[in-house]
Amino acid sequence: MAAELVEAKNMVMSFRVSDLQMLLGFVGRSKSGLKHELVTRALQLVQFDCSPEVFKKIKELYETRYNKKGSEAAPAPHRAEALPLHSSYDRGSAVGRTLPGAGIDYPALYGKYLNGLGRLPPKVAKAEVRLVKLPFYTTLDELLKPTELVPQNNEKLQESPCIFALTPRQVELIRNSRELQPGVKSVQVVLRICYTDTSSPQEDQYPPNIAVKVNHSYCSVPGYYPSNKPGVEPKRPCRPINLTHLMYLSAATNRITVTWGNYGKSYSVGLYLVRQMTSAELLQRLKTIGIKHPELCKALVKEKLRLDPDSEIATTGVRVSLICPLVKMRLSVPCRAETCAHLQCFDAVFYLQMNEKKPTWMCPVCDKPAPYDQLIIDGLLSKILTECEDADEIEYLVDGSWCPIRAEKERSCSPQCPILVLGSSDVNGLLPTPNGTGENGKAPADVVDLTLDSSSSEEDDEEEEEEDDEDEGPQPKRRCSYEKGLVSAC
């Protein structure tokens, strides 16, 4: 290794200005300045950031310059090689320049070089890997475009290092950002990993045996969600990995090493400067730009209830609950996805809070994707919620109007039949008529007094008969005031 460094330095010392500019442009370093400045910059590159790709480039430039045996090799841009790290830089002070003969635009300042991350030849790699947009992360700068992790040997465990530095503007953004919690800044440098697939935007996906080392410390990677179901493997939340707290926020370069398992699938990594958002900020943004006018919502209701000529059943109304299906509480900010076919809404506050902790972005009503950029606030239902405070359900009618549906009282609380009260001659206001008939002229049913036993009844009857025989005077009142015939309760 020491011999290679000495050889590389000797080659660099013999370069002309054009060779030095081509080498520095290859790794994204500044190509401006006098020759001795370019030589110093190139020697620093060899001393501190020399990689096999850099050494190969130096050798190619040297052989091309002096027409040696290796000059017949194919030009570097047409072979699979490590990809320079296109860092976003301060556009007010740095101007992009073009590498002579390559047609590739590199930043003039703060160039960074990526080692261990490769790319396909330009003729094949027309489409680029794209990552899905994350609602809770606003991208400020793209530090590294999604770049494939290239195995360096046949080992199952691979390492891919990357060396880069932040610009003064990026450092200032991080230092001046607010804290989401102690030690966690809202402006962050995050690492995202996905499958190398250019057919559609890719979701974050970690390779097996992943480990991320920033400078001299390992960065924590989200663990697995425990699974309570037998036979179901636990899942890992694949989120952007925050590297900010382990980075040097200065002019010094940072080294990131991704360790990953090489088991046949191809992965790509990207570096981004982002601002992390909270659920409250996303809710405020949704309230600002995501409210659907009540009249448009009313027209949607009419369209839903429009009579289908092929249907034999006419739909006269549709019921919508004012209770959120997520938390079983009354809706405060009713929302749904524009792609949803139902009128039922869920509460945006709880929906955003749940996705902030565990992002799934699935509609709790129809269980279909409901991403943030497709959410709308139902202006009509918002208006109904303020006007209808004593009902938990409404019904939309065919003309777009609505009516509240209030819970009916239980029949047991308001009986329709009169209740008999034992021990009273007035049974719910219904008294026997003199002729012994009921209210409707029918003979009343006999009512047995169960408060008296049979023996006492017989004794009372005997006593009354004796009194009748002895004295035909006025009859004494009976102990029980019930008539033998009373009106039936039901």
Coordinates of C-alpha atoms in Angstrom, one line a residue:
M1 CA 0.0 0.0 0.0
A2 CA 2.8 2.4 0.8
A3 CA 4.5 1.6 -2.5
E4 CA 1.3 2.4 -4.3
L5 CA 1.0 5.7 -2.6
V6 CA 4.6 6.7 -3.5
E7 CA 3.9 5.6 -7.1
A8 CA 0.7 7.7 -7.2
K9 CA 2.4 10.7 -5.8
N10 CA 5.2 10.4 -8.4
M11 CA 2.6 10.2 -11.2
V12 CA 0.7 13.2 -9.9
M13 CA 3.9 15.3 -9.7
S14 CA 4.4 14.7 -13.4
F15 CA 0.9 15.8 -14.5
R16 CA 0.2 18.9 -16.4
V17 CA -2.6 21.3 -15.5
S18 CA -5.1 19.5 -17.7
D19 CA -4.3 16.1 -16.1
L20 CA -4.7 17.6 -12.6
Q21 CA -8.0 19.2 -13.5
M22 CA -9.3 15.9 -14.9
L23 CA -8.3 14.0 -11.8
L24 CA -9.8 16.6 -9.4
G25 CA -12.9 16.8 -11.5
F26 CA -13.2 13.1 -11.4
V27 CA -13.6 13.1 -7.6
G28 CA -15.6 16.4 -7.6
R29 CA -12.8 18.6 -6.2
S30 CA -12.2 22.2 -7.3
K31 CA -10.3 22.5 -10.5
S32 CA -9.6 26.2 -10.3
G33 CA -6.3 27.8 -9.2
L34 CA -2.7 27.8 -10.2
K35 CA -0.7 24.6 -11.0
H36 CA 1.0 24.4 -7.6
E37 CA -2.5 24.7 -5.9
L38 CA -3.8 21.9 -8.1
V39 CA -0.8 19.7 -7.3
T40 CA -1.2 20.3 -3.6
R41 CA -4.9 19.4 -3.8
A42 CA -4.1 16.3 -5.8
L43 CA -1.4 15.2 -3.3
Q44 CA -3.8 15.6 -0.4
L45 CA -6.3 13.5 -2.3
V46 CA -3.7 10.8 -2.7
Q47 CA -2.5 11.0 0.9
F48 CA -5.9 11.0 2.7
D49 CA -8.7 9.8 0.3
C50 CA -7.0 7.5 -2.1
S51 CA -9.1 4.6 -3.1
P52 CA -8.5 1.8 -5.7
E53 CA -10.7 3.8 -8.1
V54 CA -8.7 7.0 -7.6
F55 CA -5.4 5.1 -8.0
K56 CA -6.7 3.5 -11.2
K57 CA -7.8 6.9 -12.5
I58 CA -4.3 8.3 -11.7
K59 CA -2.7 5.4 -13.5
E60 CA -4.9 5.8 -16.6
L61 CA -4.2 9.5 -16.8
Y62 CA -0.5 8.8 -16.5
E63 CA -0.5 6.1 -19.1
T64 CA -2.6 8.1 -21.5
R65 CA -0.3 11.1 -21.0
Y66 CA 2.9 9.2 -21.9
N67 CA 1.4 6.7 -24.4
K68 CA 2.3 3.6 -22.5
K69 CA 1.0 0.1 -22.8
G70 CA -2.2 0.8 -20.9
S71 CA -3.3 3.6 -23.1
E72 CA -5.5 1.3 -25.2
A73 CA -7.8 0.7 -22.3
A74 CA -11.4 1.8 -22.6
P75 CA -12.1 5.3 -21.3
A76 CA -13.1 5.4 -17.6
P77 CA -16.6 6.8 -18.2
H78 CA -17.6 3.7 -20.2
R79 CA -16.6 1.1 -17.6
A80 CA -18.3 0.1 -14.4
E81 CA -16.7 2.1 -11.7
A82 CA -17.3 3.9 -8.4
L83 CA -19.7 6.8 -8.6
P84 CA -18.7 10.3 -7.4
L85 CA -20.8 11.6 -4.7
H86 CA -22.8 14.5 -6.1
S87 CA -23.2 16.6 -3.0
S88 CA -25.5 19.6 -3.0
Y89 CA -23.4 22.7 -2.5
D90 CA -23.8 26.4 -1.8
R91 CA -25.0 27.6 -5.1
G92 CA -24.2 31.2 -4.2
S93 CA -20.5 30.5 -3.9
A94 CA -19.9 27.4 -6.0
V95 CA -20.4 26.9 -9.7
G96 CA -20.7 23.5 -11.4
R97 CA -18.1 22.7 -14.0
T98 CA -17.9 20.0 -16.6
L99 CA -15.3 17.3 -16.7
P100 CA -13.5 17.6 -20.0
G101 CA -14.4 14.7 -22.4
A102 CA -16.9 13.1 -20.0
G103 CA -19.9 15.3 -20.3
I104 CA -20.7 15.0 -16.6
D105 CA -21.4 18.0 -14.4
Y106 CA -19.5 18.0 -11.1
P107 CA -19.6 20.6 -8.3
A108 CA -16.5 22.8 -8.3
L109 CA -16.3 22.9 -4.5
Y110 CA -16.8 20.3 -1.7
G111 CA -16.5 17.4 -4.1
K112 CA -16.8 14.1 -2.5
Y113 CA -15.9 10.6 -3.6
L114 CA -17.7 7.4 -3.0
N115 CA -15.9 4.1 -2.7
G116 CA -17.5 0.7 -2.9
L117 CA -20.7 2.0 -4.5
G118 CA -20.8 1.2 -8.2
R119 CA -23.0 2.0 -11.2
L120 CA -23.8 0.3 -14.5
P121 CA -22.3 1.6 -17.8
P122 CA -24.1 4.8 -19.0
K123 CA -25.6 3.0 -22.0
V124 CA -27.5 0.6 -19.6
A125 CA -28.2 2.8 -16.6
K126 CA -30.7 5.2 -18.3
A127 CA -33.3 4.9 -15.6
E128 CA -32.4 5.9 -12.1
V129 CA -33.6 4.4 -8.8
R130 CA -36.2 6.6 -7.2
L131 CA -37.3 6.4 -3.6
V132 CA -40.9 7.1 -2.5
K133 CA -41.6 10.5 -1.0
L134 CA -41.9 10.5 2.8
P135 CA -44.5 12.9 4.3
F136 CA -42.6 13.4 7.5
Y137 CA -39.3 14.3 5.7
T138 CA -38.8 17.4 3.5
T139 CA -35.7 17.0 1.3
L140 CA -33.4 20.0 1.4
D141 CA -30.4 18.6 -0.5
E142 CA -29.5 15.4 -2.2
L143 CA -26.1 14.5 -1.0
L144 CA -25.9 11.2 -2.8
K145 CA -28.3 9.9 -5.5
P146 CA -29.5 6.3 -5.0
T147 CA -26.4 4.3 -5.9
E148 CA -26.0 0.5 -6.0
L149 CA -24.2 -1.4 -3.4
V150 CA -21.6 -3.4 -5.3
P151 CA -20.0 -6.6 -3.8
Q152 CA -16.2 -6.4 -3.7
N153 CA -15.7 -10.2 -3.4
N154 CA -17.6 -13.4 -2.9
E155 CA -18.0 -13.0 0.8
K156 CA -21.5 -13.0 2.2
L157 CA -20.8 -9.9 4.4
Q158 CA -19.8 -6.8 2.4
E159 CA -18.6 -3.4 3.4
S160 CA -19.2 -0.2 1.3
P161 CA -17.5 2.9 2.5
C162 CA -18.3 6.5 1.6
I163 CA -16.3 9.7 2.3
F164 CA -17.9 13.1 2.1
A165 CA -18.1 16.5 3.8
L166 CA -20.9 19.0 4.4
T167 CA -20.9 22.5 3.1
P168 CA -20.9 25.5 5.4
R169 CA -24.5 26.2 4.5
Q170 CA -25.6 22.7 5.3
V171 CA -23.7 22.8 8.6
E172 CA -25.5 26.1 9.5
L173 CA -28.9 24.6 8.7
I174 CA -28.3 21.7 11.0
R175 CA -26.9 23.8 13.9
N176 CA -29.7 26.4 13.7
S177 CA -32.5 23.9 13.4
R178 CA -34.9 23.3 16.3
E179 CA -34.7 20.2 18.4
L180 CA -37.5 17.7 18.1
Q181 CA -36.3 16.2 21.4
P182 CA -33.0 16.4 23.3
G183 CA -30.2 15.5 20.9
V184 CA -32.4 15.1 17.9
K185 CA -32.3 18.0 15.4
S186 CA -35.1 18.6 12.9
V187 CA -32.6 19.1 10.1
Q188 CA -30.7 15.8 9.6
V189 CA -28.5 13.9 7.3
V190 CA -30.3 10.6 6.7
L191 CA -29.3 7.4 4.9
R192 CA -32.0 5.6 2.9
I193 CA -31.7 2.1 1.4
C194 CA -34.0 0.4 -1.1
Y195 CA -34.1 -2.3 -3.7
T196 CA -32.3 -1.5 -7.0
D197 CA -35.4 -1.3 -9.1
T198 CA -36.1 1.5 -11.6
S199 CA -39.6 0.4 -12.6
S200 CA -41.3 2.5 -9.9
P201 CA -40.5 4.6 -6.8
Q202 CA -39.1 2.3 -4.1
E203 CA -39.9 2.1 -0.4
D204 CA -37.2 1.9 2.1
Q205 CA -35.9 -1.7 2.5
Y206 CA -32.9 -2.8 4.6
P207 CA -30.6 -5.5 3.4
P208 CA -29.9 -8.4 5.8
N209 CA -27.2 -8.0 8.4
I210 CA -27.2 -4.3 8.0
A211 CA -24.9 -2.1 10.1
V212 CA -24.0 1.5 9.6
K213 CA -20.8 3.1 11.0
V214 CA -20.3 6.8 11.0
N215 CA -16.7 7.8 11.5
H216 CA -15.8 5.7 14.6
S217 CA -19.2 4.9 16.0
Y218 CA -22.0 2.6 14.9
C219 CA -25.4 4.1 14.3
S220 CA -28.5 2.6 15.8
V221 CA -30.8 0.9 13.2
P222 CA -34.5 0.4 14.0
G223 CA -35.2 -3.0 15.5
Y224 CA -38.0 -5.5 14.7
Y225 CA -41.6 -5.2 15.7
P226 CA -42.5 -8.2 17.9
S227 CA -45.1 -10.6 16.5
N228 CA -47.7 -12.2 18.8
K229 CA -49.0 -14.5 16.0
P230 CA -47.4 -18.0 15.9
G231 CA -45.5 -18.6 12.7
V232 CA -45.4 -15.0 11.7
E233 CA -41.9 -13.5 11.4
P234 CA -41.3 -10.1 13.1
K235 CA -41.1 -7.1 10.8
R236 CA -38.6 -4.3 10.9
P237 CA -39.7 -0.7 10.2
C238 CA -37.5 0.4 7.4
R239 CA -37.1 4.1 8.0
P240 CA -34.4 6.7 7.1
I241 CA -31.4 6.3 9.4
N242 CA -30.4 9.5 11.1
L243 CA -26.6 10.0 11.0
T244 CA -26.4 13.6 12.2
H245 CA -25.4 13.1 15.8
L246 CA -22.3 11.1 14.8
M247 CA -21.1 13.4 12.1
Y248 CA -18.4 16.1 12.1
L249 CA -20.1 19.4 11.7
S250 CA -17.0 21.1 10.4
A251 CA -14.8 21.2 7.3
A252 CA -13.6 17.7 8.1
T253 CA -14.7 14.8 6.0
N254 CA -17.0 12.2 7.3
R255 CA -16.7 8.5 6.6
I256 CA -19.8 6.2 6.4
T257 CA -19.4 2.5 6.1
V258 CA -22.5 0.3 5.3
T259 CA -22.1 -3.3 6.2
W260 CA -24.7 -5.6 4.4
G261 CA -25.4 -9.2 3.6
N262 CA -24.9 -10.2 -0.1
Y263 CA -27.6 -12.8 -0.6
G264 CA -28.5 -12.2 -4.3
K265 CA -30.7 -9.1 -4.1
S266 CA -29.4 -5.8 -5.2
Y267 CA -29.7 -2.7 -3.0
S268 CA -29.1 1.0 -3.5
V269 CA -28.3 3.7 -0.9
G270 CA -28.8 7.5 -0.9
L271 CA -27.8 10.3 1.4
Y272 CA -30.1 13.3 1.9
L273 CA -30.2 16.5 4.0
V274 CA -33.8 16.6 5.2
R275 CA -36.1 18.5 7.7
Q276 CA -38.2 16.2 9.8
M277 CA -41.8 17.2 10.2
T278 CA -44.2 16.5 13.1
S279 CA -47.8 15.3 12.9
A280 CA -48.9 18.8 14.1
E281 CA -47.1 20.5 11.2
L282 CA -48.6 18.0 8.6
L283 CA -52.0 18.6 10.1
Q284 CA -51.6 22.4 9.8
R285 CA -50.5 22.0 6.2
L286 CA -53.5 19.7 5.4
K287 CA -55.8 22.3 6.9
T288 CA -54.3 25.0 4.7
I289 CA -54.3 23.2 1.3
G290 CA -56.4 20.1 1.8
I291 CA -59.9 21.2 2.5
K292 CA -62.5 20.2 0.0
H293 CA -65.3 22.7 -0.5
P294 CA -68.7 21.7 1.0
E295 CA -70.4 22.1 -2.4
L296 CA -68.0 19.7 -4.0
C297 CA -68.6 17.2 -1.2
K298 CA -72.3 17.7 -1.7
A299 CA -72.0 17.0 -5.4
L300 CA -70.0 13.8 -4.5
V301 CA -72.9 12.7 -2.3
K302 CA -75.4 13.2 -5.1
E303 CA -73.2 11.2 -7.4
K304 CA -72.9 8.3 -4.9
L305 CA -76.7 8.2 -4.5
R306 CA -77.5 8.7 -8.2
L307 CA -79.9 5.9 -9.4
D308 CA -78.1 3.2 -11.3
P309 CA -80.3 2.2 -14.3
D310 CA -79.0 -1.3 -14.1
S311 CA -79.9 -1.6 -10.4
E312 CA -83.3 -2.9 -9.3
I313 CA -83.0 -1.2 -5.9
A314 CA -83.1 2.5 -5.6
T315 CA -80.8 4.0 -3.0
T316 CA -82.6 6.7 -1.1
G317 CA -79.8 7.6 1.4
V318 CA -76.6 6.5 3.0
R319 CA -75.6 6.6 6.6
V320 CA -72.3 8.2 7.8
S321 CA -71.1 7.9 11.3
L322 CA -69.7 10.9 13.2
I323 CA -67.5 8.6 15.3
C324 CA -63.9 8.0 14.2
P325 CA -63.2 4.3 13.4
L326 CA -59.7 4.6 14.8
V327 CA -60.3 5.8 18.4
K328 CA -64.1 5.5 18.7
M329 CA -64.4 9.2 19.5
R330 CA -66.4 12.0 17.8
L331 CA -64.6 13.4 14.7
S332 CA -62.8 16.7 15.0
V333 CA -61.1 16.9 11.5
P334 CA -62.9 14.5 9.2
C335 CA -60.8 13.4 6.3
R336 CA -60.3 10.5 3.8
A337 CA -58.3 9.8 0.7
E338 CA -59.5 11.1 -2.6
T339 CA -59.1 7.6 -4.0
C340 CA -61.5 6.1 -1.4
A341 CA -64.9 5.1 -2.7
H342 CA -66.7 5.7 0.6
L343 CA -68.1 8.8 2.3
Q344 CA -67.2 7.7 5.8
C345 CA -64.3 9.8 7.3
F346 CA -61.7 9.2 9.9
D347 CA -60.0 11.8 12.2
A348 CA -56.9 13.4 10.6
V349 CA -55.4 14.2 14.0
F350 CA -55.2 10.6 15.2
Y351 CA -54.4 9.3 11.7
L352 CA -51.3 11.4 11.4
Q353 CA -50.2 10.7 15.0
M354 CA -50.5 6.9 14.4
N355 CA -48.5 7.1 11.1
E356 CA -45.9 9.3 12.8
K357 CA -45.2 6.4 15.2
K358 CA -45.7 3.5 12.8
P359 CA -46.1 4.6 9.2
T360 CA -48.6 2.4 7.2
W361 CA -50.7 5.0 5.5
M362 CA -53.7 2.6 5.1
C363 CA -57.3 3.8 5.3
P364 CA -58.9 2.5 8.5
V365 CA -62.3 2.3 6.7
C366 CA -61.6 0.4 3.5
D367 CA -58.0 -0.8 4.3
K368 CA -56.6 0.6 1.1
P369 CA -53.6 2.9 0.7
A370 CA -54.3 6.5 1.9
P371 CA -51.0 8.4 1.5
Y372 CA -50.7 11.9 2.9
D373 CA -50.6 13.7 -0.4
Q374 CA -54.1 12.1 -1.3
L375 CA -55.8 13.1 2.0
I376 CA -58.6 15.7 1.9
I377 CA -60.7 17.3 4.6
D378 CA -64.4 16.9 4.0
G379 CA -65.8 20.4 4.2
L380 CA -69.4 19.3 4.2
L381 CA -68.9 16.9 7.1
S382 CA -66.9 19.5 9.0
K383 CA -69.9 21.9 8.7
I384 CA -72.3 19.1 9.8
L385 CA -70.2 18.4 12.9
T386 CA -70.7 22.0 14.1
E387 CA -74.4 22.0 13.4
C388 CA -75.3 18.6 14.7
E389 CA -73.9 18.1 18.2
D390 CA -76.6 15.8 19.7
A391 CA -76.3 12.9 17.2
D392 CA -73.5 10.4 16.4
E393 CA -74.8 9.5 12.9
I394 CA -76.3 11.2 10.0
E395 CA -78.0 10.2 6.7
Y396 CA -77.2 11.8 3.3
L397 CA -80.3 12.0 1.0
V398 CA -80.4 11.9 -2.7
D399 CA -80.6 15.7 -3.1
G400 CA -77.4 16.1 -1.1
S401 CA -79.2 17.2 2.1
W402 CA -78.8 15.4 5.4
C403 CA -80.7 14.6 8.5
P404 CA -79.5 13.5 12.0
I405 CA -80.1 10.0 13.2
R406 CA -80.7 9.9 16.9
A407 CA -80.7 6.8 19.0
E408 CA -84.2 5.5 19.9
K409 CA -85.1 5.0 23.5
E410 CA -85.3 1.4 24.7
R411 CA -88.8 0.0 24.9
S412 CA -88.2 -1.2 28.4
C413 CA -87.9 2.4 29.6
S414 CA -91.3 3.5 28.1
P415 CA -93.7 0.5 28.4
Q416 CA -96.9 0.7 26.4
C417 CA -99.0 -1.5 28.7
P418 CA -100.4 -0.3 32.0
I419 CA -98.8 -1.7 35.1
L420 CA -100.9 -3.3 37.9
V421 CA -100.0 -2.2 41.4
L422 CA -101.1 -4.7 44.0
G423 CA -102.8 -3.2 47.0
S424 CA -104.7 -0.4 45.2
S425 CA -108.2 -0.3 44.0
D426 CA -107.3 2.2 41.2
V427 CA -105.4 0.2 38.6
N428 CA -103.7 2.8 36.4
G429 CA -106.9 4.8 36.5
L430 CA -109.0 1.9 35.2
L431 CA -111.9 1.2 37.6
P432 CA -114.4 -1.6 37.3
T433 CA -117.7 -0.5 36.0
P434 CA -120.9 -1.1 38.0
N435 CA -122.1 -3.8 35.7
G436 CA -118.9 -5.7 36.1
T437 CA -117.6 -5.2 32.6
G438 CA -114.3 -3.7 31.5
E439 CA -113.7 -0.5 29.6
N440 CA -114.5 -2.1 26.2
G441 CA -117.6 -3.8 27.4
K442 CA -116.0 -7.2 27.8
A443 CA -116.0 -9.3 30.8
P444 CA -112.9 -8.7 32.8
A445 CA -110.6 -11.5 33.7
D446 CA -110.5 -12.8 37.2
V447 CA -107.6 -11.7 39.3
V448 CA -106.5 -13.9 42.2
D449 CA -105.0 -12.2 45.3
L450 CA -101.8 -14.1 45.9
T451 CA -101.2 -12.3 49.2
L452 CA -103.7 -14.5 51.0
D453 CA -103.3 -18.2 51.6
S454 CA -106.2 -20.7 51.1
S455 CA -106.9 -21.3 54.8
S456 CA -107.3 -17.7 55.6
S457 CA -109.7 -17.2 52.6
E458 CA -111.9 -20.1 53.7
E459 CA -112.1 -18.7 57.3
D460 CA -113.0 -15.3 56.1
D461 CA -115.8 -16.7 53.9
E462 CA -117.2 -18.8 56.8
E463 CA -117.2 -15.7 59.1
E464 CA -119.0 -13.7 56.5
E465 CA -121.7 -16.3 56.0
E466 CA -122.2 -16.5 59.8
E467 CA -122.6 -12.8 60.1
D468 CA -125.1 -12.7 57.2
D469 CA -127.2 -15.3 59.0
E470 CA -127.1 -13.6 62.3
D471 CA -127.5 -10.0 61.1
E472 CA -128.9 -8.8 57.9
G473 CA -127.7 -5.3 58.6
P474 CA -125.0 -3.4 56.6
Q475 CA -122.2 -5.7 55.5
P476 CA -118.7 -4.9 56.9
K477 CA -116.0 -4.0 54.5
R478 CA -113.8 -6.9 53.2
R479 CA -110.2 -7.0 54.3
C480 CA -109.0 -6.9 50.7
S481 CA -110.4 -4.1 48.6
Y482 CA -109.9 -5.9 45.3
E483 CA -112.9 -6.8 43.2
K484 CA -112.9 -10.2 41.8
G485 CA -113.0 -8.9 38.3
L486 CA -110.4 -6.4 37.2
V487 CA -109.3 -5.1 33.8
S488 CA -106.3 -7.0 32.4
A489 CA -103.0 -5.2 32.3
C490 CA -102.4 -6.0 28.6

